[in-house]
Amino acid sequence: MTMPSSAPTLIAPSPAAFTEDGRARTYEVRTFGCQMNVHDSERMSGSLESAGYVRAATGEEADVVIINTCAVRENAAGKLYGTLGHLKSVKDKHAGMQIAVGGCLAQMDKDTVTQKAPWVDVVFGTHNMGSLPQLLERSRHNGEASLEILESLEIFPSTLPTKRDSHYSGWVSISVGCNNTCTFCIVPSLRGKEKDRRPGDILEEIKLLVDDGAIEVTLLGQNVNSYGVEFGDRQAFSKLLRACGEIEGLERVRFTSPHPAAFTDDVIDAMAETPNVMPQLHMPLQSGSDKVLKDMRRSYRSKKFLGILDRVREKIPNASITTDIIVGFPGETDEDFEDTMRVVEAARFSSAFTFQYSIREGTPAATMPNQVPKAVVQERYERLMALQQRITLEENEKQLGRTLEVLVSTGEGKKDSSTHRLTGRAEDNRLVHFEVPEGSETPRPGDVVTVTVTHAAPSHLLADSTDGAPLKIRRTRAGDAYDRSLVDSCAVPSTPGTGDGKVGLGIPTLRIGL
């Protein structure tokens, strides 16, 4: 069996990254889909910047637009081709503009993209993100579309240069692909069988992130708790969590997503016993009906699922547990749906990502009989949403009066300017909007504030001052990294090797300056 290379991947400067007068061409990456897509987009950005491209300023019309697609979400194709239709009119007026399409939908549709949108210049798949600069150069040189879809992974994406979106938090892939055969999911056929990274490579990437100022990481995989099966260690994931606890400067560790069938007590113990592993668990339920779970090929049943939650809460009483649920899977009866409602009531999820089932071509579920009528699915969906919203509010109300440590974030408080609040995430990942009293120092993104919850809503918590006292702020190395990023953005040199104006390779000791 050929293993993907884990050696650092160097991206050479590309002539296509510059205009005839020597100006660096600008790029924009638009991301559709899950956390894995977001992290993939960071790799695409890093590869482009290593080749000589520069990120377009907000609101600026980019010379190169890359669309990183998802094939899992509903109407994924419609969203892609609608976006491409709009970009055609932009490209017609923008001399030399290039459009590239990558990701899961590109992997699945292959030639279809250029057939439906012949103005697209580059199409690439999930297995060859690092080829993007080369494909853009080839397309520009030949004056025609360049299409390259590999059927298997040749290098781990984590070896590619990376342009991180956050200075205080980062994604770290521990594996790619998936060995499960869920009948509703297209991911295994698009991303391939699971391939695990070596623990040492993962830990070194985390240390690099911490060196650059990050204090939080999220471990990513299609099924993180099956990590290690490929190299014969079924406790590899719990060992990895414990090893993260030994990394100096790393304050918060999260992971997504585990599979209930492979979730073991050693992982629960590692979560409970490793201080920087956060009291948060995202555990996809998908359905509370054992019959539907069988039809989905989800190799667990509702009793086992609830048993896992009980054991997590026994060891981690303050754990926040979230989930994914599909409503209206083929053959789902009223009784099946009521089973889901009962399990949701018993599980007391902090929140749930709830989806109406829709056909995904290429999956076994797409051709199953007894597809549920849209009107029935909608009615069930609304009932489940109402139930979960009630539970979420009740669980959030239990936070009233609690003192929380909140990591200050950027871009999550859409009304902060009008409410005069800032926003961050508690240790259990709840969204918290907090007041900065008049005269108080203002925390930086990446700093940690200590606040008391004064109000609960279904989607967030509020922490307003009750006495006007200055905000309790702990300045962090992540906040320092934010300061350096501001210096870098003003073109003032910062300390060498620091700041987030660098493109990291994902492997320490090798860095490419912009």
Short mmCIF file of C-alpha atoms in Angstrom, two decimals:
data_model
loop_
_atom_site.label_atom_id
_atom_site.label_comp_id
_atom_site.label_asym_id
_atom_site.label_seq_id
_atom_site.Cartn_x
_atom_site.Cartn_y
_atom_site.Cartn_z
CA MET A 1 0.00 0.00 0.00
CA THR A 2 1.38 3.41 -1.01
CA MET A 3 1.31 5.94 1.80
CA PRO A 4 0.91 9.66 1.09
CA SER A 5 4.12 11.61 1.59
CA SER A 6 4.48 13.43 4.92
CA ALA A 7 7.54 15.43 3.83
CA PRO A 8 7.11 19.22 3.70
CA THR A 9 5.83 20.35 0.30
CA LEU A 10 7.62 23.36 -1.16
CA ILE A 11 5.73 25.53 -3.64
CA ALA A 12 7.98 27.28 -6.17
CA PRO A 13 7.36 30.89 -7.24
CA SER A 14 5.12 31.00 -10.29
CA PRO A 15 5.43 33.40 -13.25
CA ALA A 16 1.61 33.38 -13.39
CA ALA A 17 1.52 35.09 -9.99
CA PHE A 18 2.63 38.37 -11.56
CA THR A 19 1.26 40.68 -14.23
CA GLU A 20 3.37 41.83 -17.17
CA ASP A 21 4.31 44.99 -15.28
CA GLY A 22 5.49 42.97 -12.28
CA ARG A 23 2.52 43.46 -9.96
CA ALA A 24 1.65 40.50 -7.76
CA ARG A 25 -1.76 39.15 -8.73
CA THR A 26 -4.41 39.02 -6.01
CA TYR A 27 -6.52 36.05 -4.99
CA GLU A 28 -9.68 35.27 -3.03
CA VAL A 29 -10.75 31.86 -1.71
CA ARG A 30 -14.48 31.32 -1.18
CA THR A 31 -15.27 28.36 1.06
CA PHE A 32 -18.46 26.30 0.99
CA GLY A 33 -18.92 23.53 3.53
CA CYS A 34 -17.47 22.08 6.71
CA GLN A 35 -14.46 22.69 8.96
CA MET A 36 -12.38 20.42 6.74
CA ASN A 37 -13.12 22.70 3.79
CA VAL A 38 -12.16 25.76 5.85
CA HIS A 39 -8.84 24.16 6.73
CA ASP A 40 -8.30 23.09 3.11
CA SER A 41 -8.82 26.73 2.09
CA GLU A 42 -6.02 27.75 4.43
CA ARG A 43 -3.77 25.30 2.58
CA MET A 44 -4.85 26.70 -0.79
CA SER A 45 -4.13 30.24 0.42
CA GLY A 46 -0.72 29.19 1.71
CA SER A 47 0.17 27.50 -1.57
CA LEU A 48 -0.85 30.58 -3.56
CA GLU A 49 1.10 32.96 -1.35
CA SER A 50 4.17 30.76 -1.53
CA ALA A 51 3.86 30.97 -5.33
CA GLY A 52 3.79 34.79 -5.15
CA TYR A 53 0.09 35.69 -5.10
CA VAL A 54 -1.24 38.12 -2.48
CA ARG A 55 -4.64 38.03 -0.78
CA ALA A 56 -7.09 40.58 -2.14
CA ALA A 57 -8.20 43.28 0.26
CA THR A 58 -11.76 43.11 1.56
CA GLY A 59 -14.12 44.41 -1.11
CA GLU A 60 -11.43 44.32 -3.80
CA GLU A 61 -12.03 42.48 -7.06
CA ALA A 62 -9.46 39.66 -7.10
CA ASP A 63 -7.42 38.58 -10.11
CA VAL A 64 -7.92 34.92 -9.15
CA VAL A 65 -11.04 33.53 -7.45
CA ILE A 66 -10.94 30.01 -6.03
CA ILE A 67 -14.16 28.30 -4.98
CA ASN A 68 -13.61 25.45 -2.52
CA THR A 69 -16.76 23.36 -2.87
CA CYS A 70 -18.75 20.96 -0.73
CA ALA A 71 -20.81 18.03 -2.03
CA VAL A 72 -22.51 17.25 1.27
CA ARG A 73 -24.68 20.29 1.87
CA GLU A 74 -28.08 20.63 0.24
CA ASN A 75 -28.13 22.48 -3.10
CA ALA A 76 -24.30 22.40 -3.25
CA ALA A 77 -24.32 22.27 -7.06
CA GLY A 78 -26.90 25.04 -7.33
CA LYS A 79 -24.83 27.29 -5.09
CA LEU A 80 -21.67 26.61 -7.10
CA TYR A 81 -23.16 27.24 -10.53
CA GLY A 82 -25.05 30.29 -9.31
CA THR A 83 -21.76 31.74 -8.04
CA LEU A 84 -19.99 30.85 -11.28
CA GLY A 85 -22.73 32.55 -13.29
CA HIS A 86 -22.18 35.77 -11.35
CA LEU A 87 -18.40 35.51 -11.72
CA LYS A 88 -18.68 35.20 -15.51
CA SER A 89 -19.97 38.75 -15.77
CA VAL A 90 -17.14 39.92 -13.49
CA LYS A 91 -14.53 38.05 -15.52
CA ASP A 92 -15.83 39.51 -18.80
CA LYS A 93 -14.85 42.97 -17.51
CA HIS A 94 -11.66 41.96 -15.70
CA ALA A 95 -8.76 41.33 -18.07
CA GLY A 96 -6.70 38.28 -17.11
CA MET A 97 -8.99 37.13 -14.33
CA GLN A 98 -8.95 33.39 -13.56
CA ILE A 99 -11.53 31.22 -11.83
CA ALA A 100 -10.67 27.92 -10.16
CA VAL A 101 -13.01 25.31 -8.66
CA GLY A 102 -11.76 22.73 -6.17
CA GLY A 103 -12.96 20.53 -3.34
CA CYS A 104 -15.51 17.77 -3.02
CA LEU A 105 -17.95 18.81 -5.74
CA ALA A 106 -15.08 19.27 -8.20
CA GLN A 107 -13.83 15.78 -7.28
CA MET A 108 -17.31 14.35 -7.89
CA ASP A 109 -18.38 16.28 -11.02
CA LYS A 110 -14.99 16.35 -12.79
CA ASP A 111 -15.67 17.31 -16.43
CA THR A 112 -19.16 18.60 -15.63
CA VAL A 113 -17.84 21.87 -14.18
CA THR A 114 -16.17 22.98 -17.39
CA GLN A 115 -19.11 21.72 -19.45
CA LYS A 116 -21.61 23.81 -17.51
CA ALA A 117 -19.26 26.76 -16.93
CA PRO A 118 -16.68 26.85 -19.77
CA TRP A 119 -15.32 30.16 -18.44
CA VAL A 120 -13.74 28.28 -15.50
CA ASP A 121 -9.95 28.10 -15.89
CA VAL A 122 -8.95 25.40 -13.39
CA VAL A 123 -10.69 22.38 -11.85
CA PHE A 124 -8.90 20.35 -9.16
CA GLY A 125 -9.97 17.80 -6.57
CA THR A 126 -9.54 16.99 -2.90
CA HIS A 127 -6.32 15.03 -3.48
CA ASN A 128 -4.23 17.67 -5.25
CA MET A 129 -4.73 21.05 -3.58
CA GLY A 130 -0.99 21.71 -3.83
CA SER A 131 -1.21 21.66 -7.63
CA LEU A 132 -3.30 24.84 -7.71
CA PRO A 133 -0.47 27.31 -8.54
CA GLN A 134 0.86 24.99 -11.25
CA LEU A 135 -2.61 24.52 -12.76
CA LEU A 136 -3.22 28.29 -12.82
CA GLU A 137 0.12 28.75 -14.59
CA ARG A 138 -0.68 25.98 -17.10
CA SER A 139 -4.09 27.44 -17.87
CA ARG A 140 -2.70 30.92 -18.33
CA HIS A 141 0.10 29.68 -20.60
CA ASN A 142 -2.12 27.42 -22.74
CA GLY A 143 -5.11 29.72 -22.83
CA GLU A 144 -7.50 26.92 -21.95
CA ALA A 145 -9.02 25.20 -18.95
CA SER A 146 -6.72 23.01 -16.89
CA LEU A 147 -8.37 20.03 -15.20
CA GLU A 148 -6.61 17.63 -12.82
CA ILE A 149 -8.48 15.21 -10.56
CA LEU A 150 -6.39 12.61 -8.73
CA GLU A 151 -8.16 9.47 -7.53
CA SER A 152 -5.89 8.94 -4.52
CA LEU A 153 -3.95 11.08 -2.09
CA GLU A 154 -0.26 11.59 -2.92
CA ILE A 155 0.71 13.98 -0.12
CA PHE A 156 -0.92 14.86 3.18
CA PRO A 157 -2.58 18.28 2.82
CA SER A 158 -0.98 19.21 6.15
CA THR A 159 2.43 19.28 4.46
CA LEU A 160 1.38 22.20 2.27
CA PRO A 161 2.13 25.83 3.11
CA THR A 162 -0.67 27.35 5.18
CA LYS A 163 -2.10 30.83 5.49
CA ARG A 164 -4.00 30.68 8.78
CA ASP A 165 -7.18 32.70 9.14
CA SER A 166 -6.71 33.12 12.90
CA HIS A 167 -3.72 34.07 15.01
CA TYR A 168 -5.16 32.66 18.24
CA SER A 169 -6.74 29.39 17.03
CA GLY A 170 -5.89 26.81 14.39
CA TRP A 171 -7.15 23.66 12.70
CA VAL A 172 -4.87 20.61 12.70
CA SER A 173 -5.76 17.57 10.57
CA ILE A 174 -4.92 14.24 12.19
CA SER A 175 -6.27 12.14 9.32
CA VAL A 176 -7.92 12.41 5.93
CA GLY A 177 -10.60 10.24 4.38
CA CYS A 178 -13.08 7.86 6.02
CA ASN A 179 -13.56 4.08 6.30
CA ASN A 180 -17.26 4.22 7.20
CA THR A 181 -20.01 3.42 4.71
CA CYS A 182 -22.92 5.60 5.86
CA THR A 183 -25.55 5.35 3.16
CA PHE A 184 -26.28 9.10 3.12
CA CYS A 185 -22.65 10.26 2.84
CA ILE A 186 -20.59 10.93 -0.27
CA VAL A 187 -17.38 11.79 1.61
CA PRO A 188 -15.59 8.37 1.46
CA SER A 189 -15.84 8.25 -2.32
CA LEU A 190 -14.52 11.80 -2.64
CA ARG A 191 -11.80 11.88 0.02
CA GLY A 192 -10.89 8.19 -0.03
CA LYS A 193 -10.05 5.71 2.71
CA GLU A 194 -8.76 7.00 6.01
CA LYS A 195 -5.08 7.89 6.11
CA ASP A 196 -3.58 8.74 9.49
CA ARG A 197 -0.78 11.19 10.06
CA ARG A 198 2.07 10.21 12.33
CA PRO A 199 1.61 11.48 15.90
CA GLY A 200 4.98 13.21 15.84
CA ASP A 201 4.04 15.23 12.75
CA ILE A 202 0.75 16.28 14.34
CA LEU A 203 2.37 17.37 17.59
CA GLU A 204 5.11 19.26 15.76
CA GLU A 205 2.50 21.17 13.74
CA ILE A 206 0.69 22.07 16.96
CA LYS A 207 3.95 23.29 18.50
CA LEU A 208 4.56 25.44 15.42
CA LEU A 209 1.13 26.99 15.84
CA VAL A 210 1.81 27.68 19.50
CA ASP A 211 5.20 29.19 18.61
CA ASP A 212 3.34 31.57 16.30
CA GLY A 213 0.97 32.64 19.09
CA ALA A 214 -1.99 30.26 18.91
CA ILE A 215 -3.37 29.07 22.25
CA GLU A 216 -6.20 26.91 20.86
CA VAL A 217 -6.24 24.06 18.33
CA THR A 218 -9.01 21.89 16.94
CA LEU A 219 -8.03 18.39 15.82
CA LEU A 220 -9.79 17.49 12.57
CA GLY A 221 -10.76 14.20 10.97
CA GLN A 222 -13.80 12.61 9.36
CA ASN A 223 -13.73 10.20 12.32
CA VAL A 224 -11.12 11.37 14.81
CA ASN A 225 -11.58 8.56 17.32
CA SER A 226 -10.70 5.89 14.76
CA TYR A 227 -7.30 7.57 14.49
CA GLY A 228 -4.51 5.02 14.85
CA VAL A 229 -6.34 2.02 13.39
CA GLU A 230 -4.19 2.25 10.28
CA PHE A 231 -0.99 1.78 12.30
CA GLY A 232 -2.47 -0.65 14.80
CA ASP A 233 -3.03 1.43 17.93
CA ARG A 234 -6.67 1.67 18.94
CA GLN A 235 -5.83 4.03 21.81
CA ALA A 236 -3.82 6.40 19.62
CA PHE A 237 -6.40 9.17 19.81
CA SER A 238 -6.57 9.23 23.60
CA LYS A 239 -2.76 9.18 23.67
CA LEU A 240 -2.73 12.12 21.26
CA LEU A 241 -5.08 14.11 23.50
CA ARG A 242 -2.85 13.45 26.50
CA ALA A 243 0.24 14.45 24.51
CA CYS A 244 -1.46 17.75 23.64
CA GLY A 245 -1.68 18.33 27.38
CA GLU A 246 2.12 18.37 27.55
CA ILE A 247 2.55 21.21 25.05
CA GLU A 248 3.54 24.37 26.89
CA GLY A 249 1.46 27.38 25.93
CA LEU A 250 -1.42 25.35 24.47
CA GLU A 251 -4.48 26.31 26.52
CA ARG A 252 -7.42 24.82 24.64
CA VAL A 253 -7.78 21.60 22.66
CA ARG A 254 -10.94 20.63 20.80
CA PHE A 255 -11.70 17.93 18.25
CA THR A 256 -14.30 17.07 15.63
CA SER A 257 -15.92 14.78 14.75
CA PRO A 258 -15.97 11.45 16.57
CA HIS A 259 -18.15 8.48 15.59
CA PRO A 260 -20.28 6.93 18.37
CA ALA A 261 -19.46 3.39 17.23
CA ALA A 262 -15.73 3.93 17.84
CA PHE A 263 -15.97 6.15 20.92
CA THR A 264 -14.20 4.46 23.83
CA ASP A 265 -13.81 5.10 27.54
CA ASP A 266 -10.08 5.81 27.23
CA VAL A 267 -11.01 8.92 25.23
CA ILE A 268 -13.43 10.03 27.94
CA ASP A 269 -10.70 9.50 30.55
CA ALA A 270 -8.21 11.50 28.48
CA MET A 271 -10.71 14.34 28.11
CA ALA A 272 -11.41 14.40 31.85
CA GLU A 273 -7.78 14.10 32.93
CA THR A 274 -6.10 16.48 30.45
CA PRO A 275 -6.65 20.06 31.67
CA ASN A 276 -6.36 21.77 28.29
CA VAL A 277 -8.85 19.43 26.56
CA MET A 278 -12.04 21.45 26.67
CA PRO A 279 -15.31 20.20 28.24
CA GLN A 280 -17.00 20.04 24.85
CA LEU A 281 -18.04 17.11 22.67
CA HIS A 282 -19.65 17.12 19.24
CA MET A 283 -21.21 13.65 18.84
CA PRO A 284 -23.29 13.10 15.67
CA LEU A 285 -26.55 11.25 16.44
CA GLN A 286 -28.09 11.42 12.93
CA SER A 287 -31.26 9.61 14.10
CA GLY A 288 -32.78 8.34 17.33
CA SER A 289 -34.47 5.43 15.56
CA ASP A 290 -32.57 2.15 15.66
CA LYS A 291 -34.24 1.12 12.41
CA VAL A 292 -33.13 4.28 10.64
CA LEU A 293 -29.63 4.00 12.11
CA LYS A 294 -29.44 0.49 10.63
CA ASP A 295 -30.61 1.80 7.25
CA MET A 296 -27.97 4.54 7.50
CA ARG A 297 -25.31 1.90 8.29
CA ARG A 298 -24.50 3.71 11.50
CA SER A 299 -23.07 0.86 13.57
CA TYR A 300 -24.48 1.92 16.95
CA ARG A 301 -27.95 2.19 18.41
CA SER A 302 -29.66 4.85 20.51
CA LYS A 303 -29.02 3.03 23.82
CA LYS A 304 -25.27 2.96 23.17
CA PHE A 305 -25.31 6.61 22.12
CA LEU A 306 -27.05 7.76 25.30
CA GLY A 307 -24.74 5.54 27.36
CA ILE A 308 -21.73 7.40 25.96
CA LEU A 309 -23.28 10.73 26.95
CA ASP A 310 -23.95 9.42 30.46
CA ARG A 311 -20.32 8.36 30.89
CA VAL A 312 -19.02 11.67 29.53
CA ARG A 313 -21.18 13.63 31.97
CA GLU A 314 -20.19 11.37 34.85
CA LYS A 315 -16.53 12.22 34.27
CA ILE A 316 -17.06 15.78 32.95
CA PRO A 317 -20.22 17.16 34.62
CA ASN A 318 -20.01 20.55 32.91
CA ALA A 319 -19.52 19.12 29.40
CA SER A 320 -21.39 20.79 26.56
CA ILE A 321 -22.54 18.18 24.03
CA THR A 322 -23.69 19.07 20.52
CA THR A 323 -24.82 16.87 17.64
CA ASP A 324 -25.92 16.44 14.01
CA ILE A 325 -29.37 15.10 13.11
CA ILE A 326 -30.90 14.22 9.73
CA VAL A 327 -34.69 14.48 9.42
CA GLY A 328 -36.65 12.56 6.78
CA PHE A 329 -34.18 9.84 5.84
CA PRO A 330 -35.75 7.41 3.33
CA GLY A 331 -38.20 5.10 5.07
CA GLU A 332 -38.39 7.20 8.24
CA THR A 333 -41.88 6.69 9.71
CA ASP A 334 -43.75 8.79 12.24
CA GLU A 335 -42.69 6.28 14.90
CA ASP A 336 -39.05 6.56 13.83
CA PHE A 337 -39.21 10.33 14.09
CA GLU A 338 -40.80 10.12 17.54
CA ASP A 339 -37.84 7.96 18.59
CA THR A 340 -35.54 10.79 17.52
CA MET A 341 -37.59 13.28 19.52
CA ARG A 342 -37.32 11.04 22.62
CA VAL A 343 -33.56 10.64 22.28
CA VAL A 344 -33.09 14.40 21.81
CA GLU A 345 -35.16 15.07 24.92
CA ALA A 346 -33.05 12.59 26.89
CA ALA A 347 -29.70 13.74 25.48
CA ARG A 348 -30.08 17.41 26.45
CA PHE A 349 -27.84 18.66 23.68
CA SER A 350 -26.45 22.18 24.08
CA SER A 351 -27.25 22.67 20.41
CA ALA A 352 -27.87 20.60 17.30
CA PHE A 353 -27.09 21.01 13.62
CA THR A 354 -30.31 19.74 12.09
CA PHE A 355 -30.67 18.93 8.39
CA GLN A 356 -33.52 17.93 6.14
CA TYR A 357 -32.50 14.85 4.17
CA SER A 358 -31.86 15.52 0.50
CA ILE A 359 -30.70 13.11 -2.18
CA ARG A 360 -26.96 12.96 -2.86
CA GLU A 361 -26.21 11.31 -6.19
CA GLY A 362 -23.78 8.44 -5.82
CA THR A 363 -24.93 7.42 -2.32
CA PRO A 364 -26.92 4.24 -1.57
CA ALA A 365 -29.66 6.31 0.09
CA ALA A 366 -30.32 8.16 -3.18
CA THR A 367 -31.97 5.07 -4.68
CA MET A 368 -33.70 3.77 -1.57
CA PRO A 369 -37.48 3.33 -1.74
CA ASN A 370 -39.91 5.26 0.46
CA GLN A 371 -38.41 8.69 0.04
CA VAL A 372 -40.24 10.92 2.53
CA PRO A 373 -42.40 13.69 1.00
CA LYS A 374 -40.99 17.19 1.35
CA ALA A 375 -44.00 18.48 3.28
CA VAL A 376 -43.65 15.69 5.86
CA VAL A 377 -39.92 16.34 6.23
CA GLN A 378 -40.56 20.05 6.72
CA GLU A 379 -43.16 19.46 9.43
CA ARG A 380 -40.88 17.07 11.31
CA TYR A 381 -37.94 19.43 10.93
CA GLU A 382 -39.88 22.33 12.44
CA ARG A 383 -40.99 20.20 15.39
CA LEU A 384 -37.46 19.04 16.07
CA MET A 385 -36.10 22.58 15.78
CA ALA A 386 -38.67 23.81 18.29
CA LEU A 387 -37.79 21.02 20.73
CA GLN A 388 -34.05 21.59 20.46
CA GLN A 389 -34.43 25.36 20.78
CA ARG A 390 -36.33 24.86 24.03
CA ILE A 391 -33.67 22.49 25.36
CA THR A 392 -30.85 24.81 24.28
CA LEU A 393 -32.45 27.72 26.12
CA GLU A 394 -33.00 25.62 29.23
CA GLU A 395 -29.38 24.44 29.18
CA ASN A 396 -28.13 27.99 28.61
CA GLU A 397 -30.25 29.26 31.51
CA LYS A 398 -28.32 26.88 33.77
CA GLN A 399 -25.28 29.05 33.01
CA LEU A 400 -26.82 32.15 34.67
CA GLY A 401 -24.55 33.42 37.43
CA ARG A 402 -21.63 31.22 36.36
CA THR A 403 -18.17 32.72 35.99
CA LEU A 404 -16.66 31.85 32.62
CA GLU A 405 -13.25 32.14 31.01
CA VAL A 406 -13.89 33.54 27.53
CA LEU A 407 -11.37 33.55 24.68
CA VAL A 408 -11.97 36.80 22.79
CA SER A 409 -12.64 36.15 19.11
CA THR A 410 -13.10 38.12 15.90
CA GLY A 411 -15.99 38.09 13.46
CA GLU A 412 -18.50 36.22 15.64
CA GLY A 413 -20.32 39.15 17.24
CA LYS A 414 -22.22 40.60 14.31
CA LYS A 415 -23.99 43.22 16.47
CA ASP A 416 -21.05 44.08 18.72
CA SER A 417 -20.61 47.57 17.32
CA SER A 418 -24.22 48.51 18.02
CA THR A 419 -24.44 46.78 21.41
CA HIS A 420 -20.99 47.97 22.55
CA ARG A 421 -20.00 44.42 23.45
CA LEU A 422 -17.23 42.06 22.43
CA THR A 423 -17.58 38.35 21.74
CA GLY A 424 -15.73 35.14 22.51
CA ARG A 425 -16.04 31.46 23.28
CA ALA A 426 -16.29 29.89 26.72
CA GLU A 427 -14.32 26.74 27.47
CA ASP A 428 -17.38 24.65 26.54
CA ASN A 429 -17.56 26.56 23.22
CA ARG A 430 -20.71 28.51 24.05
CA LEU A 431 -20.86 31.91 22.35
CA VAL A 432 -20.62 34.75 24.88
CA HIS A 433 -21.21 38.45 24.23
CA PHE A 434 -19.73 40.53 27.04
CA GLU A 435 -19.73 44.18 28.01
CA VAL A 436 -16.61 46.30 28.32
CA PRO A 437 -17.48 48.79 31.08
CA GLU A 438 -16.66 52.45 30.49
CA GLY A 439 -13.09 53.17 31.49
CA SER A 440 -12.05 49.52 31.32
CA GLU A 441 -9.14 48.33 29.23
CA THR A 442 -10.28 46.63 26.01
CA PRO A 443 -9.07 43.07 25.47
CA ARG A 444 -7.45 42.02 22.21
CA PRO A 445 -8.61 39.05 20.12
CA GLY A 446 -6.82 36.10 21.67
CA ASP A 447 -6.90 37.50 25.20
CA VAL A 448 -8.99 35.76 27.88
CA VAL A 449 -11.58 37.59 29.98
CA THR A 450 -13.34 36.44 33.14
CA VAL A 451 -17.05 37.30 33.07
CA THR A 452 -20.29 36.37 34.83
CA VAL A 453 -23.32 35.28 32.79
CA THR A 454 -26.27 37.66 33.21
CA HIS A 455 -28.65 36.58 30.43
CA ALA A 456 -29.31 33.44 28.39
CA ALA A 457 -30.73 33.11 24.88
CA PRO A 458 -31.02 30.04 22.62
CA SER A 459 -28.01 31.00 20.52
CA HIS A 460 -25.76 32.82 22.99
CA LEU A 461 -25.04 34.06 26.50
CA LEU A 462 -24.69 37.66 27.68
CA ALA A 463 -22.27 38.82 30.35
CA ASP A 464 -22.92 42.44 31.22
CA SER A 465 -21.32 44.29 34.08
CA THR A 466 -23.45 44.58 37.22
CA ASP A 467 -21.16 46.96 39.10
CA GLY A 468 -19.24 48.87 36.44
CA ALA A 469 -15.94 47.40 37.61
CA PRO A 470 -13.14 47.06 35.04
CA LEU A 471 -13.18 43.91 32.96
CA LYS A 472 -10.92 41.12 34.23
CA ILE A 473 -8.47 40.53 31.38
CA ARG A 474 -5.63 38.06 31.06
CA ARG A 475 -3.30 39.19 28.31
CA THR A 476 -2.03 36.22 26.32
CA ARG A 477 0.63 35.36 23.80
CA ALA A 478 -2.25 35.11 21.28
CA GLY A 479 -3.15 38.72 21.99
CA ASP A 480 0.50 39.62 21.48
CA ALA A 481 0.35 37.83 18.12
CA TYR A 482 -2.67 39.95 17.24
CA ASP A 483 -0.66 43.10 18.00
CA ARG A 484 2.12 41.85 15.75
CA SER A 485 -0.36 41.19 12.97
CA LEU A 486 -1.48 44.82 13.15
CA VAL A 487 2.14 45.94 12.90
CA ASP A 488 2.67 43.65 9.90
CA SER A 489 -0.47 44.93 8.19
CA CYS A 490 0.91 48.46 8.43
CA ALA A 491 4.10 47.26 6.68
CA VAL A 492 6.18 47.84 9.81
CA PRO A 493 8.59 44.93 10.40
CA SER A 494 7.83 42.87 13.47
CA THR A 495 10.04 40.48 15.37
CA PRO A 496 11.51 37.94 12.91
CA GLY A 497 9.67 34.64 12.86
CA THR A 498 6.60 35.99 14.62
CA GLY A 499 3.20 37.31 13.66
CA ASP A 500 0.65 35.79 11.34
CA GLY A 501 1.92 37.46 8.21
CA LYS A 502 3.87 34.28 7.48
CA VAL A 503 3.06 31.21 5.49
CA GLY A 504 3.68 28.14 7.63
CA LEU A 505 4.47 24.76 6.15
CA GLY A 506 2.62 22.81 8.83
CA ILE A 507 5.98 21.26 9.81
CA PRO A 508 8.22 23.23 12.21
CA THR A 509 11.63 24.66 11.26
CA LEU A 510 10.58 25.31 7.64
CA ARG A 511 8.95 28.63 6.87
CA ILE A 512 8.41 30.66 3.76
CA GLY A 513 8.36 34.42 4.11
CA LEU A 514 6.04 36.53 2.01
#
